Amino acid sequence: MPSRFLREDLASFSPYSVTYLPGIIKLDANENPFELPDEVKEEIKTEFMKLPLRIYPDPTALKLRVAIASFLNIENIDERHIAVGNGSDEILQYIFTAFLNRDNLVMYPNLSFEMFSVFSQVAGVRDVELELNESLELDLPSVVEALYTYRPKLLLLCRPNNPTGWSMPREDVLTILEQSKRVNTLVVIDEAYGEFMEESLAYLVKDYDNLIVLKTFSKAFSLAGLRLGYAISNEAIVKDLMSVKLPYNVNAFSQMVGRIILEYKDLILSKVRFIINERERVYSRLLSLDNVRVFPSNANFLFFYCEEKNLIDKLLSYGIKIRGFEPKHPLLENAYRVTIGKKEENDKFLSAMEEILS
Ligand code: PMP
């Protein structure tokens, strides 16, 4: 029951909800199954002892932004093109704050990152959903048509898409960027899972002044607990984002850890290949199950349909938690998303599925 002070337009609002079950095989939130290597944690410990906590952190997170720009290694991209936030979630929120007012319209696919809709509702803006087709893909002509029909201020795309794992082909993204420019639409490409397709379109921010690419340390870098994400865009947009942010949004500890993580990038990202291989293995096994319809994925999770009743609870009885969805849309009926875990976790999930469906 909301308080009597809540905005009336939020009365029927459903927030992003997560349940926390300690000790379970957690394949529900697209986290990385690997903890940071001990040597990285040791270095963080040493640096932590030198960290002044008495004073506020650098509000511009300059050293971290320099480190991110150098890690990206894109010609003509430097710290002026990077904004950082408490997770990429926070940057998404700043995008809404900086660029949208209540008369504006935002557009995003009907099956995509749930926070797109949460932020739209909280910002009180109008939204239009783009329909995915039966293969859970976006048809380019329908996106272009919608751009001209609605002329949204903001178009949000997630590549690879959460929860489906599909990635829009690069050529389609280029067409959308061209057409968006004509109707003055700002495009956000959320690459939270980009490392698992080993491709990024961040370099396009040099060619398109209506593009923001979002990335995070939460997935490939195993740092969901730290809350650190960043945006890559042109200097003007980055300045706009920084002008609306909380002064000290990224704390001193996160700024320091982010820099250290990037020094160990090869060690940490070496696990990405393993996760990709596991994803393909789990995909093939699920494909062989009669009652499962699984989709190919470019991310660290797989999306599937299964008509088995109470599948979530049945998997929980095996100590495994995967993600189910409220059937707000026909495409979400009997739909599930499973995160790729360690080999033994994936094996337990697969055997549980085989037993439940036998
Ligand atoms: N974008 C997408 C598509 C996501 O799935 C997530 C995390 N679930 C985020 C952004 C947010 O990531 P974070 O705030 O942890 O950086």
JSON list of C-alpha atoms in Angstrom, two decimals, residues 7 22 48 51 72 92 121 135 150 173 183 190 207 273 291 327-328:
[
{"chain": "A", "resi": 7, "resn": "ARG", "atom": "CA", "xyz": [2.47, 10.68, -7.07]},
{"chain": "A", "resi": 22, "resn": "PRO", "atom": "CA", "xyz": [21.43, -16.88, 0.03]},
{"chain": "A", "resi": 48, "resn": "PHE", "atom": "CA", "xyz": [42.42, 0.78, 0.14]},
{"chain": "A", "resi": 51, "resn": "LEU", "atom": "CA", "xyz": [42.71, 5.80, 0.34]},
{"chain": "A", "resi": 72, "resn": "LEU", "atom": "CA", "xyz": [38.69, 1.32, -24.76]},
{"chain": "A", "resi": 92, "resn": "LEU", "atom": "CA", "xyz": [20.32, 5.70, -17.65]},
{"chain": "A", "resi": 121, "resn": "GLN", "atom": "CA", "xyz": [7.26, 5.70, -15.57]},
{"chain": "A", "resi": 135, "resn": "SER", "atom": "CA", "xyz": [11.96, -14.87, -33.58]},
{"chain": "A", "resi": 150, "resn": "TYR", "atom": "CA", "xyz": [6.44, 8.92, -33.27]},
{"chain": "A", "resi": 173, "resn": "VAL", "atom": "CA", "xyz": [22.02, -0.17, -36.11]},
{"chain": "A", "resi": 183, "resn": "VAL", "atom": "CA", "xyz": [14.18, 12.98, -36.74]},
{"chain": "A", "resi": 190, "resn": "ASP", "atom": "CA", "xyz": [23.08, -0.45, -23.88]},
{"chain": "A", "resi": 207, "resn": "ASP", "atom": "CA", "xyz": [30.37, 9.55, -36.33]},
{"chain": "A", "resi": 273, "resn": "ARG", "atom": "CA", "xyz": [35.70, -16.91, -23.44]},
{"chain": "A", "resi": 291, "resn": "ASN", "atom": "CA", "xyz": [9.62, -29.30, -24.37]},
{"chain": "A", "resi": 327, "resn": "PRO", "atom": "CA", "xyz": [3.24, -12.61, -18.54]},
{"chain": "A", "resi": 328, "resn": "LYS", "atom": "CA", "xyz": [2.59, -8.90, -19.14]}
]
